[in-house]
XYZ file of C-alpha atoms in Angstrom:
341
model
C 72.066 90.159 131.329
C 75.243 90.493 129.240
C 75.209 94.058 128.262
C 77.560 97.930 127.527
C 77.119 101.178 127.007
C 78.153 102.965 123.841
C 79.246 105.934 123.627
C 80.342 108.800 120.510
C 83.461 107.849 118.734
C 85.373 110.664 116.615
C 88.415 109.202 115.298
C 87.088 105.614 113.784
C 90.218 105.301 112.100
C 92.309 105.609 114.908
C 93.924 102.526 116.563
C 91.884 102.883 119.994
C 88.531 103.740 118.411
C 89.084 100.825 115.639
C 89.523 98.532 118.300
C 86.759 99.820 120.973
C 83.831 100.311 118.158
C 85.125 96.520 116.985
C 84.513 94.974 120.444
C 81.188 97.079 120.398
C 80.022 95.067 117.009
C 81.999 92.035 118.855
C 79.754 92.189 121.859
C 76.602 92.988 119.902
C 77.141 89.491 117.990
C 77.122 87.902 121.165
C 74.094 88.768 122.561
C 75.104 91.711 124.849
C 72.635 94.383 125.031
C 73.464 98.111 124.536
C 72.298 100.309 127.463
C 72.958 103.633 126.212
C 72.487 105.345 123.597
C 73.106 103.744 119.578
C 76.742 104.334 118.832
C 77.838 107.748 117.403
C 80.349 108.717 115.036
C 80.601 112.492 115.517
C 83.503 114.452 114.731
C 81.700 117.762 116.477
C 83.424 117.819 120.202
C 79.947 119.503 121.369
C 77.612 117.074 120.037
C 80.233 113.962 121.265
C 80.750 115.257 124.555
C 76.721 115.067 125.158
C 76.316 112.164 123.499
C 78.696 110.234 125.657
C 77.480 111.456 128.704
C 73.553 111.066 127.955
C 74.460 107.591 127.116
C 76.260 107.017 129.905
C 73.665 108.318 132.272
C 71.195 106.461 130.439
C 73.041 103.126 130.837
C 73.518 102.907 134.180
C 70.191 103.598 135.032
C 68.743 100.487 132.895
C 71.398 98.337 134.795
C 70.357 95.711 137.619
C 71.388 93.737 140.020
C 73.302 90.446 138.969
C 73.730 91.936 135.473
C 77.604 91.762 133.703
C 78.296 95.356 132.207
C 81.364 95.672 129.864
C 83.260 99.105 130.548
C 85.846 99.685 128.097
C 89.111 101.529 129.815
C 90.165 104.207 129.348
C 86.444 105.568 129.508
C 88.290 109.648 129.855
C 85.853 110.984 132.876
C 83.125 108.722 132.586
C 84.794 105.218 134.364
C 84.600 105.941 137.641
C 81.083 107.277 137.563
C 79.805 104.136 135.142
C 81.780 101.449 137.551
C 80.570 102.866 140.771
C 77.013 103.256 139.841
C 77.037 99.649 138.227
C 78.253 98.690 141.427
C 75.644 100.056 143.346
C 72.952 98.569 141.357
C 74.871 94.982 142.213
C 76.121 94.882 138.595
C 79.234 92.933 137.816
C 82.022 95.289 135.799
C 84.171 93.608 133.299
C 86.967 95.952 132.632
C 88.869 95.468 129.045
C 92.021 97.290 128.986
C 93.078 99.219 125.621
C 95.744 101.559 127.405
C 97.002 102.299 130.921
C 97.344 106.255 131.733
C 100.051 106.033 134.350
C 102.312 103.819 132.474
C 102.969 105.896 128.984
C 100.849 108.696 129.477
C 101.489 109.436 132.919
C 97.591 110.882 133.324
C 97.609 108.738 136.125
C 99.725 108.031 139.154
C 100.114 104.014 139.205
C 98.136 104.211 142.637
C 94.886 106.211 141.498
C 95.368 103.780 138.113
C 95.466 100.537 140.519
C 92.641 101.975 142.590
C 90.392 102.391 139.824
C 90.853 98.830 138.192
C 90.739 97.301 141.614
C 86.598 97.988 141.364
C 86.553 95.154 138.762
C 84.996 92.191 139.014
C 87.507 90.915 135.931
C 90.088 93.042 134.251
C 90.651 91.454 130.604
C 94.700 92.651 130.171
C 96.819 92.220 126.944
C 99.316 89.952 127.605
C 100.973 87.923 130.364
C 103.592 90.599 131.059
C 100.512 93.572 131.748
C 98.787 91.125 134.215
C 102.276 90.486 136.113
C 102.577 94.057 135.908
C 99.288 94.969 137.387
C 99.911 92.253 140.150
C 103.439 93.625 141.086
C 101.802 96.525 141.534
C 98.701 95.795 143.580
C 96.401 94.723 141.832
C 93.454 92.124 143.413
C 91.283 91.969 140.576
C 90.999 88.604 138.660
C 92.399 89.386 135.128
C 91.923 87.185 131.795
C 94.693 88.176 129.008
C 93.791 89.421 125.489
C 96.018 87.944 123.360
C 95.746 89.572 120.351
C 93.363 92.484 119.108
C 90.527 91.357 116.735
C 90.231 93.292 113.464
C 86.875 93.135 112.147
C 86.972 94.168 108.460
C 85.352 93.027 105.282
C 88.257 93.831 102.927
C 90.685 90.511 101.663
C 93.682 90.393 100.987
C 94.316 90.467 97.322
C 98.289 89.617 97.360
C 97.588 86.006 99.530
C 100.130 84.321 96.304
C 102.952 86.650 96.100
C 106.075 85.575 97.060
C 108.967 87.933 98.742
C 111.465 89.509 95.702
C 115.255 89.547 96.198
C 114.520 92.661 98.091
C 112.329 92.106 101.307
C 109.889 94.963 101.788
C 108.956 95.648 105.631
C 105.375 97.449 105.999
C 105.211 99.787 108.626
C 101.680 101.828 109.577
C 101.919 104.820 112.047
C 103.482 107.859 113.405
C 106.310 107.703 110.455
C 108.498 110.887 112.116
C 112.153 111.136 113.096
C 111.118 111.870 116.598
C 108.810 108.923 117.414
C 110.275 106.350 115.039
C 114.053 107.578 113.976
C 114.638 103.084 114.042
C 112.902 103.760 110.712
C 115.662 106.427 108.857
C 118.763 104.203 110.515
C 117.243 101.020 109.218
C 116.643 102.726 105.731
C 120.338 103.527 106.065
C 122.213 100.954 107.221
C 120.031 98.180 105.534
C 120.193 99.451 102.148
C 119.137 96.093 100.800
C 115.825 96.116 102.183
C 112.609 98.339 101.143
C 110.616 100.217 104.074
C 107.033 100.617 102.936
C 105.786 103.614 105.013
C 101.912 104.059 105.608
C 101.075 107.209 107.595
C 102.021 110.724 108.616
C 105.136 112.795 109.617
C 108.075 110.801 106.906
C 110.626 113.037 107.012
C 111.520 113.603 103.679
C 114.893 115.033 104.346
C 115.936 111.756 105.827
C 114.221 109.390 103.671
C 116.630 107.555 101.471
C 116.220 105.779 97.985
C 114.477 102.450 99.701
C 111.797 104.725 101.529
C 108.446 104.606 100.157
C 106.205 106.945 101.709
C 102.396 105.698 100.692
C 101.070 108.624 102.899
C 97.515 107.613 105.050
C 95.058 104.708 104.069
C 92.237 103.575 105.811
C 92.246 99.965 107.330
C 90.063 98.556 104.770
C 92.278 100.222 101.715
C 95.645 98.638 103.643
C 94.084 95.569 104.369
C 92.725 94.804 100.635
C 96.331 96.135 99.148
C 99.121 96.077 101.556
C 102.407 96.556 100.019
C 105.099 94.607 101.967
C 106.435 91.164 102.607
C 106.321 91.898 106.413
C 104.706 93.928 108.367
C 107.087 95.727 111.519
C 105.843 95.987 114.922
C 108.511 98.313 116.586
C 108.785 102.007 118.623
C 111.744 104.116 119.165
C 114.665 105.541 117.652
C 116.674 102.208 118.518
C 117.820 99.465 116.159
C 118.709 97.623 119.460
C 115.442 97.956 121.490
C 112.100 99.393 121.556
C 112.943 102.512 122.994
C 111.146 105.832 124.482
C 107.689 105.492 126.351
C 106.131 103.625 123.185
C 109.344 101.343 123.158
C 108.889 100.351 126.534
C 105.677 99.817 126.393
C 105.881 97.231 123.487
C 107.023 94.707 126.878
C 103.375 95.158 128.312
C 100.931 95.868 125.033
C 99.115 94.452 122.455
C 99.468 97.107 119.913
C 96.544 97.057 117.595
C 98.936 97.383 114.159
C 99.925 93.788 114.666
C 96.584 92.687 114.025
C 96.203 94.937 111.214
C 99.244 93.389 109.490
C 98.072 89.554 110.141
C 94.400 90.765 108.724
C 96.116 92.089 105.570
C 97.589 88.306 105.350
C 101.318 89.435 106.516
C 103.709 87.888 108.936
C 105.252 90.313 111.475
C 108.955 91.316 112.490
C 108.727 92.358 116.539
C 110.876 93.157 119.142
C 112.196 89.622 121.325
C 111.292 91.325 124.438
C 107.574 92.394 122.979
C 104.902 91.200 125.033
C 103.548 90.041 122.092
C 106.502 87.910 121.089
C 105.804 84.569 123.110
C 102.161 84.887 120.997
C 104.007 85.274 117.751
C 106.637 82.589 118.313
C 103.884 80.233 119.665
C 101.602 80.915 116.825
C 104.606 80.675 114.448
C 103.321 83.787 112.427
C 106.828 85.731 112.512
C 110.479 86.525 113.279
C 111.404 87.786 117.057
C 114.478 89.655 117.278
C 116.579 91.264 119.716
C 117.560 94.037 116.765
C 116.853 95.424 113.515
C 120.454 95.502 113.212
C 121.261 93.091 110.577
C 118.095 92.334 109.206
C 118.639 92.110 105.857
C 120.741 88.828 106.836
C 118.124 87.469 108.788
C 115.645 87.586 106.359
C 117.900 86.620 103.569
C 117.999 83.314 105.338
C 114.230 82.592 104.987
C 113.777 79.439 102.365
C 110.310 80.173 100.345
C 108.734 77.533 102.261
C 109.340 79.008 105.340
C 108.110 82.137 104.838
C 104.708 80.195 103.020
C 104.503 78.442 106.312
C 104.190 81.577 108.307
C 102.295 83.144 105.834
C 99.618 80.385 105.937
C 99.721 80.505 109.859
C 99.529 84.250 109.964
C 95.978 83.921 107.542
C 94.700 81.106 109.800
C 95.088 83.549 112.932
C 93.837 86.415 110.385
C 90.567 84.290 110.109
C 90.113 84.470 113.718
C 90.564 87.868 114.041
C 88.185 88.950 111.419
C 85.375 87.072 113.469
C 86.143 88.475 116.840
C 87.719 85.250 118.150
C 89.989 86.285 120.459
C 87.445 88.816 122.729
C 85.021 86.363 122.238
C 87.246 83.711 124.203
C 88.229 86.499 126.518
C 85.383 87.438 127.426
C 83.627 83.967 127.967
C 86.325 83.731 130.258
C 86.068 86.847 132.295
C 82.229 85.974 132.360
C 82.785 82.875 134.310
C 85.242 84.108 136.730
C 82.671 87.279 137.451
C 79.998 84.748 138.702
C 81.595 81.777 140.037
């Protein structure tokens, strides 16, 4: 039996709880069985704490042996207990990765993090890079890579004929403060030609110049339906030059779950060269790589109308899949096989 175990989810809206309630309706669609309790959407820390664990408890009992149980990581204090009682019962654990603690974080030394994955039967990773990562660093498991976060959502794009203005106008959704993103107030200045469409928290409205437009917070359906932007920016850091900082680095390793949201609300993404996402985006042809934001305005200055349609049209036909789950459906058909061959 294919099956999971839910669990309470507070902050839907979130990146990580977007993503882990999506493979949850994902899963469902494919036939795997929930264990545990029905999924929960408390915001009371009481009533999710013992929600979680009931369901957790619950799960593993109803497990046997030969079965394939999904555990979605990080699982907070609840993974080792669900993996070693699986294991026990002669389950198989599938292991899908949304964030490593001992990389960014630091929760975790890289050890204890490699220890705990290492109980897998399959580890699904992000991208190429995280799986050469985990390897360089010991670990045994077989891993199947990601790709690409789906984005389940019923909202459509409304702007899918609008072509870019003289000005280009680069979305950006997230943490919008000096001290996590600063790239965002030097681009603003030293690109004065192009528009940064902010959507989320912490602008800084003491450095936010004339083509700064702060849209505040939107949900994912709101963005997705009415997006305002001609691109949408996957980038960390206070660097023009590099992804910089913990989240900066990171971008060499992660999937991060905004680039989906752009391609689902029909735009074609600017990322880092060095992203681990940027082999996936060149491949795909559904965006510009570059090794800085320095000089953008240029760059995109010097893409014809029917380039930017092409890309356009290729970011929608990888939008499609997303909205259906195609990616985690592929991944884990894949980490299904290896688990009982």
């Amino acid at each position: 039996m294919k099956c999971y175990i839910s669990k309470n989810y507070r902050h839907t809206q979130s990146a990580g709880d977007k993503a882990k309630t999506d493979i949850e309706s994902i899963m469902a669609s494919l036939g795997y069985r929930n264990l545990g309790l029905r999924q929960n959407r408390s915001k009371n820390a009481v009533k999710a704490y013992f929600t979680t664990l009931f369901s957790e408890m619950l799960g593993v009992l109803r497990l046997h042996k030969g079965d394939m149980v999904v555990v979605q990581y990080p699982l907070k204090k609840y993974y080792d207990f669900v993996v070693a009682r699986a294991l026990k019962r002669g389950a198989k654990v599938v292991t899908v990765i949304h964030d490593l603690g001992s990389f960014r974080r630091k929760r975790l030394t890289v050890e204890e993090e490699i220890a705990r994955l290492n109980r897998s039967s399959v580890v699904v990773v992000h991208s190429p890079a995280m799986r050469d990562w985990l390897r360089a660093h010991g670990l045994k498991a077989e891993m199947v890579v990601l790709g690409l976060f789906d984005y389940l959502s019923d909202s459509i794009p409304r702007r899918k004929h609008e072509k870019p203005g003289n000005r280009p106008r680069l979305m950006f959704a997230g943490n919008c403060s000096q001290s996590d993103n600063g790239w965002i107030y030097e681009l603003a200045r030293t690109e004065p030609g192009v528009d940064l469409v902010l959507y989320g928290g912490g602008v800084d409205q003491d450095k936010a110049t004339g083509n700064i437009h702060a849209m505040g917070y939107v949900d994912s359906d709101t963005l997705i339906a009415g997006a305002e932007g001609d691109y949408g920016v996957v980038w960390y850091g206070s660097s023009l030059y590099e992804g910089a900082g913990s989240l900066g680095e990171y971008l060499k390793y992660n999937a991060p779950h905004k680039t989906s949201l752009y391609l689902r609300a029909g735009l074609p993404v600017i990322i880092w060269d060095k992203a681990a996402l940027a082999e996936i985006v060149s491949r795909l042809d559904i965006g510009i790589c570059v090794s800085s934001l320095r000089g953008l305005g240029d760059v995109l200055s010097g893409v014809s109308p029917a380039r930017y349609e092409q890309m356009r049209a290729n970011a929608a036909a990888v939008a499609e899949k997303l909205s259906k789950g195609g990616f985690v459906s592929e991944a884990l058909s894949s980490a299904k096989k290896i688990a009982y061959r």
